[in-house]
Every structure is written in structure tokens, then in C-alpha cells.
């Protein structure tokens, strides 16, 4: 089966072979040049040059010319030969190699005498160094003593060529890839053989490069004149229109980006492209370099990055690698939302000066383009040059869109892989596909809870944060209700799995999960929200999550010490909130009666809510006293739940320190510290406590003793070390 021409668009940096693939306007130029070459009858030989910048497509034009010459139907086809001196770079015998290729191209049939004469000529001509004028003649005379006469030998070659009448067209490409000395050797060879009759040489090179190389040999300002003595016809490659380069880029990007399941925002791509990418692409080779890079790097992260941002950052890596290295090392400077601090003249001047120093390292031709691309990729960068500020909702939007300006997504662009302890886009899609099976969805969430990350937390926290991003808009609204039920059913185990090491600014697990639940509730019609919550709470749902939602919704109504929210922002109305209070209170009583309340991760917070709901602190106190009297396990569980951690950072230190706290006064609404201290001291000597329980017991004892000595524990732990 014939290979489609389009496949060449995906090959490495190779020229196009067929005019049907041309999208740069070279086809007609090549066809007209082929017609001219076909009609030429140079009695003394001829040298034609095609000029164009490096990477502008000269090799493709030569291929197109050959194609049209090979399509000749009237008359005899010329002999076509391609000589690429770049392949022989570093070889001194370039003249012998040229004649060797020419002899091989002629074949044995009908050209035996010509090949023999060319072999003799090559042997002599290859010995002539690049000496000017009389020196070359003296050298040849010396070398040819006892050799056939060079002029006579050349006349024999000319005679055979005229007799055969067969036109030979020699294409010499990649001249501008050679070192200057090799360029000079090549043109000395061309000068020596240019007068062969019926032979046309078609050279392709960037004129300035060749002229500079020839000047180094021939003297100042003589490079152009030397070239004009050799080349009889010069053609400048047609200028590539920017619209054609765009078409070439988009045509090559299509198959590269086709596999990604991340939506391509055409409006955003248009802004990024015309603000800078367009200016970075000057030649077809620029397009090839960029798309070749993307073919290698994009598949590894195709579903984890924003395709527009990835194309842009790869363009920077390809054309301005120094800036790319600065970007990679500066996530804190570039990612996230711009701060209002930029309005401060000192802050603004400092950051703008830093970015200006970056741009100073960019080539002058690309400076404006790089500034434009960076302003689109990074709102913080744009802000220093008068760009907009953004609200908190944009951070979620950037995460969902896999933008490079998101702190969580930024590292993926430079690792070319997803961190093992993160949640890949593929994993998210597989998990969200279980949305119509709440039990399977919840179990998968718990599986994330058993997978530990390098910082000591579990992947469940990452999954919850990612789910909140999708729950705003991307997740179909009909899945909101079953997912709320699924999360409530595994809520207690989920919160337990999310406990552990936390960063200084991390939110508690119940707050993070509650945030997702609120987002999902807003996707449900207002009249259905209470029914969904009631079903989720009563069907074995987590009281810890119910407690958190009750507080959040209550604060919207001005409860729990908060100012009321506008009615339009409330999840449910006041009557529904009162019903929710009764539902949650009933669920707490249910768990308290069978002592399973002790298993709730947020036991201490639930006790506080219980007291607020009943307005009867004695009821809660009696239950706590009864549970603690019955078992040491209940006492330890209560202490562990009452413990909290204070995180701080001392001046001059980059690390955060953690101090567990458990002030005995915190227990006084439910227990008398004096009545339990002896039991707690006995428990401290037992070896079957978990690490969390051991810390809680020891901290209670330590702060109890501080109180006994008349010292305030808060003041004690605030003292600098």
C-alpha cells in the first residue's frame, strides 16, 4: 500500500518530498524552476543557486524540483544526481567523492568511456590545493610531469559529454551546514568542474554564510564577487507567509494532541499564540523543531497538563532554554494568584526588576514574544506589567484546566510524569466513572486513604481536593446526590485515613471533605437538599461530617457565633435548618446509646455540637462520665480527641515546629481533671497505647502539673526556646 504523503509531516527534521504536501507556497516556484532547468542547453555548463535562510525549506524545494523533472514526458529525462557535501564533512577528498558519486550515477551502460575519463580527472583535480592564480598553475605543472595533460583530459571529457548530448543536473544541498574551510573547498571544486557542457549545478545555501566563508579565503569584500564568478543564476526562495507557517504548525499539532482528553480552549490558545508563539516561529525548521520536541515530551503527560500551556512552555524550552531553566526553578514566584502586594511600589519594583532581568537574557528578536507568552501563562508575571488580579475561584479553575500557573500542576510540566503520590487524570476519570455506583465510588476513595504519600499523608486528601475541583461544573449534576451519600457512608473511615502529618497551612480533614459536600449540595435543587442530607445522615452516615455541615449551615443562619449570610447564599432555609438540627441530634443519640460515638474521628467536636443542639450540658456530661467510668479505652479515646497541635516557625528558621497541647481545663465541661489524673498516670505506664494516644496522655499529665504549679500552659508554650 502506498504511504500517504501526510506521514512525512510526523517524521524527524526531514524535508518534504512531494509537492502535494506543500503548504508554504513553494510548489509553483519549484515547478517553474524545473521547467527552466529542463529547457537549458548550457554548452559550457551552468551553476544555479537557490538562496534562503537556514531552515527555510530549501531542501524541500530541491525535492519538489526533482519531482517535476522526473515527471518529464516529452523528450529524454536528464540524469539527476544529488550530492550532499555535509554527509562528507571532515573528509579532505571532497573532489574525489564528488566524481565518485557522479560516476556511480552514470551507470555502466553507454557511459563507460565517460566514467573512465572522469576517474582520471578526479585523480588529478583532487590533488590541486586551494592556491590562487599562478601558484596553482605552478603546482599543477609540477604534479603533472609524467601525467596526462590536464587540459587535454578535460577536453576529452567535454567531447564525450557533447557527443552524448545527455543533460546532467547535479543538486548540491546543505552547503551552509559545512564549516567555513569546507565551504571554500567545495566552491574550489565547483569552479574547477563548472564548465562541463550539458551539466547544470543547482546549489542551495544561505548566501550570507557562504559569502562570509569565501571572504576568509579570498580577502575582504571579495566573497560576493567570487561567488558571482561561479554562479550564473540566483533565485531567492519565496518568502514564507506567516499564515502558511501557522497552517503548517496546526497541521502537525493535530495528530500530536489528538489523544489528550483535556479540552483545548481555542480562545485561550488564540491568545497565547498571537501574543508570542507566532513571533517565535520564523521558518519551517522552527515549526519542525517545536513539533518534534512535542512528539517526544507530550505523550508522557498528555492527560495531566493543559495542551496549550505545554505547547507554549515547550516552545520556550526549544527557542530560549535559559528562560526555561529560570521558570523551572521559580514555582513560588510564578504560580498562584497575583497578590495585592504588587500595588505596593517597593514590592512591584522589586518583582518587575527581577522579571526584566529575565527578559534581558532573551535574544532581542524574541524578547517581546517571550514576554507575551509568559504574561498569558502566569498571571503573577502579567500582574507586574499591569495585568489583572484574580479571585480565589480561579485557583480551582486553573487546577481543573491543568494550567501551569497552578502550584499543584506546575511540577508535572517539568518532570514529564505525574508524581507517584499524586492522582493522575486517568485515575480521576476511572474514579469518576464509578459515580453511578456509590458503593464502588466510596470504596475507591477509601483505597486512596490506604496509600501513603512521601510526606506521611495519604492520597485520599489529594483525591478529595481534586474531586472538589470537578464538583463545581465538570461533574454532571445528577451525580451530586449519590456521591454525597457515598462520601457520608465512608466518612468516618475517610477522616481517620486523612489524619496524619499536615502542612502549616493545611485545613483539617473534616473541613476539606465538608467543602466537597457543600459544592455537591449546591449542584442539587434547593428543595431537594434537606432530603438528600437526611438520607445520607440516617443511612449509616458519618456523624463527624454531619457535625461539620451543621456548623457551616448554621453559621449561614447566624448560629455558632457567626454573622448571617445573605439568604441567596444559604444552602437551606431556616425551617429546614431546624429540621437538620433534629436529624443530627437524633443520629448522635443513636450512636451514643450503643457507644459507637467513641469511634468517631471528630469526637470532641461532636460533643461540643451535641451540647449546642440540646442546650443541656448535663446530658453530654453524664454520657461522658458514664463512658469513661466503664473503660480506660473510652478515657484514652476522649483524651486523644481533645488534643490539638500548635504549629509555629521561629525567626530565622525555615522549618515549622509542632507542639501538641491538651490543657486539662478543656475537659472541665465534661470531666473533673482531678478525678482522672491518677488513672491517666497509670495509663501512661502501659505499653499498648498508640503513638497518638501516648502523646495525648503525656501531654495531659504535663499540662495538669503546670496548672498545679500555678503556671498557665498557654504562656508556658509561647515562650521562645
XYZ file of C-alpha atoms in Angstrom:
721
model
C 0.000 0.000 0.000
C 1.297 3.452 -0.857
C 2.424 5.553 2.099
C 0.331 8.708 2.475
C 2.257 11.927 1.974
C 0.918 13.249 5.298
C 3.016 10.742 7.250
C 6.100 12.756 6.400
C 4.688 15.574 8.485
C 5.356 13.435 11.569
C 8.901 12.434 10.656
C 12.020 13.994 12.197
C 13.553 17.127 10.676
C 13.341 15.883 7.102
C 12.380 17.868 4.027
C 9.122 17.164 2.226
C 9.363 15.028 -0.904
C 6.071 15.563 -2.681
C 4.583 18.886 -3.821
C 1.171 17.711 -2.620
C 2.466 18.187 0.926
C 3.462 21.787 0.278
C 1.628 24.351 2.369
C 4.275 27.087 2.200
C 3.818 28.254 -1.387
C 6.966 26.563 -2.770
C 5.207 24.268 -5.238
C 4.782 26.786 -8.055
C 8.337 28.126 -7.619
C 9.760 24.594 -7.849
C 7.674 23.753 -10.922
C 8.818 26.887 -12.783
C 12.455 26.235 -11.868
C 12.138 22.661 -13.125
C 10.780 23.950 -16.453
C 13.759 26.314 -16.786
C 16.273 23.577 -15.973
C 14.637 21.240 -18.466
C 14.913 23.815 -21.284
C 18.507 24.847 -20.542
C 21.131 23.690 -23.045
C 24.323 25.032 -21.459
C 27.211 24.422 -23.851
C 29.725 25.396 -21.184
C 27.873 24.244 -18.113
C 25.909 26.363 -15.670
C 25.640 26.945 -11.913
C 22.297 27.943 -10.402
C 21.830 28.903 -6.740
C 18.739 28.834 -4.517
C 19.120 31.228 -1.595
C 17.173 31.155 1.646
C 17.710 31.308 5.431
C 18.815 28.173 7.235
C 15.759 26.045 7.900
C 13.539 27.855 5.399
C 12.797 24.778 3.284
C 15.487 24.789 0.568
C 15.835 21.003 0.713
C 12.100 20.575 0.242
C 12.247 22.836 -2.835
C 15.039 20.727 -4.324
C 12.911 17.616 -3.785
C 9.960 19.295 -5.491
C 12.173 20.312 -8.457
C 13.417 16.725 -8.801
C 9.823 15.509 -8.682
C 8.792 17.738 -11.570
C 11.902 16.840 -13.590
C 11.191 13.150 -13.113
C 7.651 13.712 -14.424
C 9.085 14.745 -17.819
C 7.030 13.128 -20.593
C 8.391 14.941 -23.650
C 11.914 14.041 -24.631
C 14.646 12.200 -22.764
C 14.892 12.510 -18.987
C 18.045 14.204 -17.673
C 20.415 12.390 -15.355
C 19.681 13.654 -11.842
C 22.299 13.473 -9.123
C 22.189 14.693 -5.550
C 25.466 15.462 -3.806
C 25.256 16.329 -0.099
C 28.696 17.504 0.990
C 27.501 17.746 4.579
C 27.488 13.948 4.761
C 31.222 14.002 3.994
C 32.083 16.809 6.414
C 35.627 16.391 7.697
C 36.814 14.479 4.607
C 39.593 16.171 2.616
C 38.959 14.314 -0.644
C 35.646 16.011 -1.417
C 36.553 16.351 -5.125
C 37.246 12.638 -5.489
C 33.982 11.885 -3.619
C 32.034 14.152 -5.963
C 33.416 12.456 -9.062
C 32.860 9.078 -7.477
C 29.178 9.797 -6.944
C 28.849 11.216 -10.457
C 30.432 8.079 -11.991
C 28.152 5.854 -9.913
C 25.097 7.790 -11.047
C 26.055 7.404 -14.713
C 25.991 3.612 -14.535
C 27.968 1.235 -16.790
C 25.694 1.198 -19.836
C 26.588 3.750 -22.536
C 28.880 5.725 -20.222
C 31.981 3.547 -19.888
C 34.367 5.959 -21.631
C 32.992 8.975 -19.770
C 33.373 7.236 -16.430
C 36.987 6.338 -17.261
C 37.837 9.915 -18.177
C 36.143 11.238 -15.060
C 38.168 8.840 -12.910
C 41.413 10.193 -14.370
C 40.232 13.762 -13.960
C 39.198 13.166 -10.352
C 42.581 11.704 -9.518
C 44.375 14.815 -10.751
C 41.890 17.502 -9.692
C 41.734 16.170 -6.140
C 45.465 16.879 -5.766
C 45.148 20.590 -6.533
C 45.036 22.667 -3.320
C 43.234 25.934 -2.981
C 46.042 28.124 -4.291
C 45.283 31.302 -6.181
C 46.383 32.178 -9.731
C 49.995 31.447 -10.739
C 50.722 29.327 -7.648
C 48.026 26.821 -8.654
C 49.415 26.652 -12.212
C 52.967 26.020 -10.972
C 51.670 23.317 -8.625
C 49.689 21.603 -11.413
C 52.646 21.738 -13.769
C 54.838 20.124 -11.152
C 52.282 17.439 -10.347
C 51.521 16.601 -13.954
C 55.097 15.759 -15.042
C 54.661 12.283 -16.442
C 50.841 12.579 -16.087
C 48.341 13.036 -18.957
C 47.867 16.665 -19.904
C 45.084 18.077 -17.681
C 43.677 20.341 -20.383
C 43.690 17.507 -22.897
C 41.980 15.231 -20.403
C 39.280 17.788 -19.688
C 38.745 18.313 -23.448
C 38.149 14.574 -23.818
C 35.569 14.686 -21.033
C 33.907 17.701 -22.674
C 33.899 15.928 -26.032
C 32.190 12.845 -24.627
C 29.563 14.959 -22.866
C 28.777 16.884 -26.055
C 28.641 13.710 -28.075
C 26.244 12.035 -25.667
C 24.067 15.142 -25.502
C 22.667 13.860 -22.214
C 21.885 16.614 -19.724
C 23.147 16.074 -16.182
C 21.633 18.076 -13.329
C 23.592 17.984 -10.078
C 21.847 19.152 -6.900
C 24.206 20.219 -4.125
C 22.352 20.787 -0.860
C 23.264 21.646 2.743
C 26.172 23.854 1.679
C 25.548 26.209 4.607
C 25.918 23.330 7.090
C 29.619 22.964 6.286
C 32.470 24.514 8.209
C 33.968 27.619 6.505
C 37.057 25.761 5.277
C 34.879 23.015 3.809
C 32.697 25.604 2.051
C 35.823 27.020 0.433
C 36.977 23.550 -0.701
C 33.560 22.823 -2.162
C 33.488 26.022 -4.234
C 37.029 25.437 -5.499
C 35.841 22.056 -6.730
C 32.720 23.571 -8.328
C 34.847 26.221 -10.010
C 37.094 23.546 -11.461
C 34.263 21.463 -12.968
C 31.600 24.123 -13.630
C 32.392 24.395 -17.340
C 31.402 20.824 -18.263
C 28.940 21.056 -21.170
C 25.362 19.873 -20.625
C 25.900 19.885 -16.853
C 23.840 22.120 -14.610
C 24.656 22.516 -10.919
C 21.846 23.560 -8.578
C 23.189 24.757 -5.222
C 21.099 25.552 -2.132
C 22.545 27.702 0.631
C 22.131 30.772 2.802
C 24.039 33.414 0.859
C 25.461 35.342 3.813
C 27.009 32.225 5.371
C 28.743 31.236 2.132
C 29.946 34.753 1.337
C 31.481 35.101 4.800
C 33.261 31.771 4.411
C 34.643 32.729 0.989
C 35.825 36.140 2.206
C 38.030 34.437 4.774
C 39.927 32.859 1.843
C 39.653 35.443 -0.899
C 40.070 38.637 1.101
C 37.814 41.355 2.486
C 34.713 42.204 0.442
C 35.621 39.604 -2.210
C 33.286 36.788 -1.102
C 30.319 38.080 -3.059
C 32.385 38.804 -6.177
C 33.976 35.357 -6.023
C 30.521 33.794 -5.772
C 29.195 35.832 -8.686
C 32.006 34.483 -10.911
C 30.847 30.928 -10.246
C 27.046 31.276 -10.065
C 25.310 32.309 -13.284
C 21.749 32.285 -12.000
C 20.491 33.083 -8.486
C 16.969 32.637 -7.125
C 15.748 33.724 -3.736
C 13.403 31.279 -2.081
C 9.873 32.736 -1.993
C 9.145 34.398 1.342
C 7.164 32.165 3.672
C 3.933 33.826 4.723
C 3.219 33.664 8.428
C -0.233 32.302 7.693
C 1.423 29.343 5.939
C 3.683 28.674 8.930
C 0.605 28.664 11.145
C -1.116 26.193 8.884
C 1.996 24.011 8.951
C 2.144 24.165 12.758
C -1.544 23.394 13.260
C -1.407 20.546 10.751
C 1.452 18.946 12.650
C -0.028 19.628 16.092
C -3.309 17.891 15.296
C -2.019 14.297 15.450
C 0.196 15.078 18.453
C -2.631 16.498 20.565
C -5.352 14.177 19.266
C -5.030 11.639 22.101
C -5.411 14.067 25.001
C -8.717 14.078 26.833
C -8.093 17.542 28.280
C -10.245 20.095 26.493
C -8.429 22.517 24.219
C -9.668 26.046 24.830
C -9.438 27.577 21.357
C -9.950 31.119 22.637
C -7.110 30.715 25.142
C -4.873 29.097 22.516
C -5.537 32.003 20.174
C -4.428 34.477 22.856
C -1.256 32.540 23.707
C -0.404 32.034 20.052
C -0.826 35.592 18.836
C 0.721 37.109 21.985
C 4.028 35.364 21.386
C 4.177 31.914 19.821
C 3.545 33.329 16.370
C 6.648 35.524 16.642
C 8.868 32.623 17.762
C 8.204 30.662 14.571
C 10.124 32.259 11.709
C 10.957 29.302 9.460
C 9.626 25.837 8.661
C 12.513 24.393 10.644
C 11.292 26.301 13.733
C 7.945 24.553 13.348
C 9.695 21.219 12.879
C 11.913 21.687 15.941
C 8.932 22.509 18.145
C 6.671 19.727 16.898
C 9.494 17.166 17.048
C 10.049 18.109 20.691
C 6.330 17.768 21.421
C 6.194 14.346 19.790
C 8.690 13.154 22.403
C 7.541 15.002 25.535
C 3.771 15.377 25.269
C 2.628 11.706 25.265
C 4.023 11.147 28.780
C 1.765 13.826 30.284
C -0.950 14.268 27.655
C -3.814 13.975 30.170
C -2.055 15.741 33.049
C -1.305 19.146 31.523
C -3.105 21.856 29.642
C -2.154 21.263 25.994
C -1.941 24.986 25.229
C 0.365 25.671 28.169
C 2.501 22.651 27.322
C 2.979 23.732 23.716
C 3.945 27.206 24.953
C 6.420 26.033 27.605
C 7.996 23.608 25.125
C 8.393 26.493 22.672
C 10.262 28.430 25.353
C 12.432 25.381 26.094
C 13.179 24.943 22.386
C 13.987 28.539 21.456
C 15.048 30.177 24.764
C 16.386 27.415 27.070
C 17.903 29.866 29.580
C 14.467 31.325 30.366
C 13.035 27.815 30.582
C 15.562 26.965 33.303
C 14.623 30.090 35.261
C 10.926 29.221 35.032
C 11.522 25.667 36.210
C 13.359 26.919 39.304
C 10.771 29.574 40.231
C 7.397 27.982 41.050
C 6.779 30.206 44.079
C 7.456 33.334 42.062
C 5.217 32.386 39.149
C 2.362 30.156 40.296
C -0.884 31.054 42.032
C -2.815 34.303 42.089
C -1.166 37.726 41.982
C -1.083 39.377 45.386
C -2.369 42.845 46.194
C 1.186 43.454 47.379
C 2.043 44.306 43.805
C 0.218 47.585 44.399
C 2.983 48.399 46.849
C 5.600 50.401 44.902
C 8.560 48.719 46.597
C 7.231 45.202 46.057
C 6.194 45.934 42.496
C 9.537 47.470 41.574
C 11.409 44.510 43.061
C 9.459 41.821 41.189
C 9.282 43.762 37.943
C 13.033 44.297 38.055
C 13.541 40.565 38.521
C 11.392 39.742 35.512
C 13.128 42.457 33.498
C 16.452 40.750 34.252
C 14.978 37.526 32.891
C 13.910 39.208 29.672
C 17.379 40.747 29.300
C 18.679 37.207 28.788
C 16.377 36.637 25.817
C 17.585 37.339 22.298
C 16.364 40.722 21.164
C 14.283 39.232 18.357
C 12.363 37.010 20.789
C 12.065 39.332 23.808
C 8.593 40.635 23.063
C 7.322 37.177 22.175
C 8.613 35.597 25.396
C 7.123 38.411 27.481
C 3.781 37.903 25.750
C 3.756 34.142 26.301
C 4.781 34.404 29.961
C 2.080 37.010 30.571
C -0.515 34.559 29.292
C 0.858 31.532 31.132
C 1.438 33.181 34.517
C -0.966 35.789 35.950
C 1.704 36.717 38.524
C 4.091 37.640 35.723
C 1.395 39.626 33.918
C 0.478 41.471 37.117
C 3.923 43.019 37.317
C 3.283 44.681 33.972
C -0.225 45.924 34.721
C -2.172 42.666 34.418
C -5.328 41.758 36.335
C -5.842 40.407 39.835
C -7.888 37.215 40.276
C -10.314 35.909 42.893
C -9.883 32.623 44.826
C -12.226 30.779 42.453
C -9.581 30.980 39.736
C -7.220 28.707 41.661
C -9.739 25.881 41.374
C -10.370 26.721 37.728
C -6.648 26.602 36.923
C -6.289 23.223 38.641
C -9.182 21.762 36.662
C -7.785 23.174 33.419
C -4.350 21.672 34.276
C -2.761 25.118 33.867
C 0.941 25.585 34.509
C 0.161 28.548 36.800
C -1.458 26.173 39.316
C 1.045 25.339 42.086
C -0.214 21.756 42.198
C 0.120 21.200 38.435
C 3.322 23.177 37.760
C 5.776 20.330 38.638
C 4.214 17.962 36.078
C 5.337 20.219 33.222
C 8.963 19.722 34.176
C 9.023 16.137 35.434
C 7.327 14.868 32.279
C 5.471 12.458 34.544
C 2.881 12.582 37.297
C 4.318 12.255 40.846
C 3.567 8.756 42.119
C 1.791 10.048 45.228
C -0.469 12.403 43.288
C -3.711 11.490 41.496
C -3.352 11.279 37.734
C -6.016 12.435 35.322
C -6.506 8.826 34.250
C -7.138 7.764 37.850
C -9.607 10.618 38.290
C -11.529 9.619 35.168
C -11.667 5.985 36.283
C -12.850 7.034 39.745
C -15.476 9.467 38.474
C -16.741 6.763 36.119
C -17.955 4.986 39.298
C -20.227 7.915 40.179
C -23.324 5.891 39.294
C -22.201 3.155 41.718
C -21.925 4.933 45.118
C -20.635 1.858 46.965
C -17.789 1.298 44.493
C -17.082 5.036 44.444
C -16.749 5.132 48.247
C -14.563 2.044 48.372
C -12.206 3.526 45.787
C -11.957 6.642 47.937
C -11.002 4.511 50.932
C -8.354 2.768 48.823
C -6.757 6.177 48.298
C -6.845 6.505 52.088
C -4.606 3.453 52.476
C -1.982 4.722 50.026
C 0.638 6.743 51.870
C 2.420 9.699 50.338
C 6.024 10.745 50.907
C 5.002 13.474 53.367
C 3.175 10.986 55.612
C -0.359 11.908 54.476
C -2.481 9.668 52.271
C -3.688 10.074 48.700
C -7.252 10.410 49.999
C -6.650 14.084 50.747
C -5.414 14.673 47.208
C -8.423 12.810 45.811
C -10.855 14.906 47.873
C -9.250 18.157 46.746
C -9.354 17.046 43.096
C -12.988 15.964 43.484
C -13.894 19.428 44.762
C -12.431 20.923 41.596
C -14.579 18.716 39.396
C -17.725 19.004 41.527
C -18.257 22.678 40.659
C -19.098 22.254 36.986
C -17.428 19.334 35.256
C -19.277 16.571 37.124
C -22.864 16.003 35.851
C -25.383 17.398 38.361
C -27.298 14.108 38.577
C -24.289 12.510 40.276
C -24.246 15.003 43.146
C -26.840 13.221 45.315
C -25.386 9.681 45.101
C -21.868 10.993 45.696
C -22.949 12.801 48.870
C -24.374 9.511 50.119
C -21.209 7.634 49.145
C -18.958 10.074 50.997
C -21.145 10.028 54.115
C -21.124 6.213 54.206
C -17.322 6.056 54.329
C -16.930 9.390 56.126
C -15.598 8.169 59.474
C -13.032 5.849 57.895
C -12.120 8.555 55.394
C -11.439 11.168 58.069
C -9.346 8.666 60.014
C -7.330 7.898 56.889
C -6.755 11.598 56.213
C -5.373 12.247 59.710
C -1.605 12.428 59.968
C 1.126 14.825 59.011
C -0.195 18.190 57.839
C 1.484 21.273 56.493
C 1.402 24.569 58.327
C -1.435 25.874 56.133
C -3.359 22.617 55.606
C -7.042 22.538 56.520
C -8.339 19.809 58.787
C -9.729 16.734 57.087
C -13.379 17.363 58.023
C -13.147 20.884 56.562
C -11.738 19.612 53.253
C -14.360 16.876 52.943
C -17.092 19.287 54.054
C -16.057 21.687 51.300
C -16.697 18.979 48.692
C -20.072 18.153 50.231
C -21.143 21.798 50.132
C -20.069 22.062 46.494
C -22.106 18.959 45.637
C -25.122 20.262 47.588
C -25.128 23.439 45.519
C -25.442 21.286 42.380
C -28.768 19.981 43.738
C -32.057 21.861 43.560
C -32.820 23.903 46.704
C -35.991 21.954 47.523
C -34.136 18.620 47.439
C -31.098 19.423 49.578
C -32.528 18.613 53.012
C -33.922 15.278 51.787
C -30.506 14.326 50.380
C -28.794 15.250 53.666
C -31.327 13.379 55.781
C -30.926 10.206 53.756
C -27.127 10.442 53.842
C -27.007 11.026 57.619
C -29.574 8.421 58.684
C -28.367 5.605 56.440
C -25.269 4.957 58.486
C -23.626 8.249 57.614
C -20.672 9.798 59.412
C -21.690 11.991 62.357
C -18.367 13.791 62.097
C -19.286 15.003 58.605
C -22.854 15.760 59.743
C -21.479 17.855 62.583
C -19.260 19.874 60.237
C -22.073 20.545 57.752
C -24.464 21.514 60.554
C -21.992 24.110 61.814
C -21.356 25.526 58.342
C -25.058 25.752 57.504
C -25.818 27.102 60.974
C -23.270 29.875 60.529
C -25.090 30.875 57.335
C -28.117 31.473 59.583
C -26.133 33.417 62.204
C -25.619 30.475 64.601
C -22.416 29.350 66.342
C -21.055 32.871 66.753
C -21.170 33.879 63.058
C -22.892 36.741 61.256
C -25.742 35.548 58.997
C -25.135 35.223 55.265
C -27.457 36.755 52.664
C -30.426 34.488 52.046
C -29.370 33.838 48.458
C -26.120 32.260 49.722
C -27.734 29.864 52.209
C -27.909 26.183 51.353
C -31.293 25.663 53.045
C -33.856 27.951 54.650
C -34.353 28.455 58.403
C -37.114 25.865 58.840
C -35.038 23.268 57.016
C -32.043 24.102 59.193
C -34.081 23.462 62.337
C -35.076 20.115 60.878
C -31.434 19.371 60.166
C -30.567 20.065 63.815
C -33.131 17.496 64.918
C -31.845 14.922 62.410
C -28.252 15.316 63.559
C -29.188 15.306 67.267
C -31.154 12.109 66.760
C -28.204 10.485 64.997
C -25.840 11.496 67.834
C -28.226 9.959 70.399
C -28.366 6.784 68.318
C -24.585 6.386 68.320
C -24.278 7.429 71.976
C -26.705 4.704 73.052
C -24.568 1.911 71.583
C -21.215 3.588 72.451
C -20.159 3.754 68.769
C -19.938 7.527 69.164
C -16.491 6.909 70.668
C -15.304 5.680 67.258
C -15.987 8.970 65.502
C -12.765 10.746 64.393
C -14.064 14.174 65.485
C -15.458 13.011 68.837
C -14.560 16.171 70.753
C -16.170 18.459 68.158
C -19.287 16.266 68.127
C -19.602 16.585 71.893
C -19.488 20.362 71.528
C -22.218 20.328 68.873
C -24.311 17.944 70.988
C -24.252 20.434 73.820
C -25.195 23.311 71.481
C -28.094 21.362 69.967
C -29.636 20.247 73.245
C -28.878 23.368 75.307
C -28.338 20.818 78.071
C -24.699 20.381 79.008
C -25.641 17.896 81.750
C -26.805 15.362 79.181
C -23.440 15.364 77.439
C -21.524 15.352 80.732
C -23.466 12.384 82.058
C -22.775 10.402 78.887
C -19.038 11.205 79.003
C -18.757 10.343 82.709
C -20.597 7.081 82.157
C -18.443 6.089 79.175
C -15.187 6.955 80.966
C -16.216 5.138 84.160
C -16.843 1.979 82.186
C -13.469 1.707 80.422
C -9.964 3.110 80.193
C -10.301 2.819 76.425
C -13.035 5.472 76.457
C -10.857 7.757 78.610
C -7.885 7.397 76.271
C -10.095 7.969 73.241
C -11.512 11.138 74.786
C -8.034 12.490 75.579
C -6.779 11.713 72.077
C -9.746 13.530 70.562
C -9.281 16.570 72.832
C -5.583 17.002 71.889
C -4.641 19.674 69.380
C -1.384 20.704 67.744
C 0.159 24.176 67.575
C 2.465 24.794 64.605
C 4.958 27.638 64.708
C 8.007 28.988 62.963
C 10.784 30.793 64.821
C 12.608 33.813 63.443
C 15.431 32.817 61.109
C 14.198 29.242 60.741
C 12.766 27.743 57.554
C 11.206 24.776 59.363
C 7.926 24.568 61.272
C 7.809 23.059 64.744
C 4.819 21.208 66.172
C 3.734 21.307 69.802
C 0.918 19.028 70.994
C -1.429 20.631 73.511
C -4.009 19.278 75.959
C -4.981 21.759 78.671
C -6.937 19.996 81.494
C -9.314 22.974 81.639
C -10.587 21.934 78.194
C -12.062 18.776 79.776
C -13.813 20.531 82.670
C -17.261 20.834 80.962
C -17.383 17.022 80.916
C -14.823 15.665 83.408
C -13.028 16.806 86.581
C -9.270 16.614 85.826
C -8.501 15.918 89.500
C -10.682 12.816 89.431
C -8.990 11.232 86.406
C -5.317 12.232 86.825
C -4.322 9.064 88.687
C -5.937 6.873 86.063
C -4.191 8.814 83.338
C -0.808 8.392 85.069
C -1.400 4.662 85.265
C -2.291 4.601 81.585
C 0.977 6.366 80.739
C 2.892 3.341 82.073
C 1.045 0.926 79.805
C 2.774 -0.170 76.623
C -0.268 -0.888 74.456
C -1.079 2.735 73.573
C -0.828 4.004 70.019
C 1.570 6.849 69.323
C -1.273 9.365 69.201
C -2.735 8.084 72.461
C 0.652 8.116 74.180
C 1.272 11.745 73.173
C -2.201 12.768 74.386
C -1.790 11.043 77.783
C 1.663 12.512 78.406
C 0.588 15.987 77.324
C -2.421 15.905 79.652
C -0.150 14.977 82.572
C 2.416 17.653 81.699
C -0.131 20.470 81.459
C -2.016 19.242 84.561
C 1.204 19.558 86.546
C 1.798 23.047 85.128
C -1.650 24.037 86.399
C -0.884 22.534 89.781
C 2.248 24.681 89.984
C 0.176 27.768 89.195
C 1.509 28.225 85.666
C -0.626 28.938 82.631
C 0.181 26.323 79.938
C -0.609 28.821 77.137
C 2.030 31.217 78.454
C 4.468 28.363 79.045
C 4.373 27.131 75.445
C 4.543 30.621 73.982
C 7.981 31.223 75.477
C 10.818 31.166 72.944
C 13.176 28.220 73.241
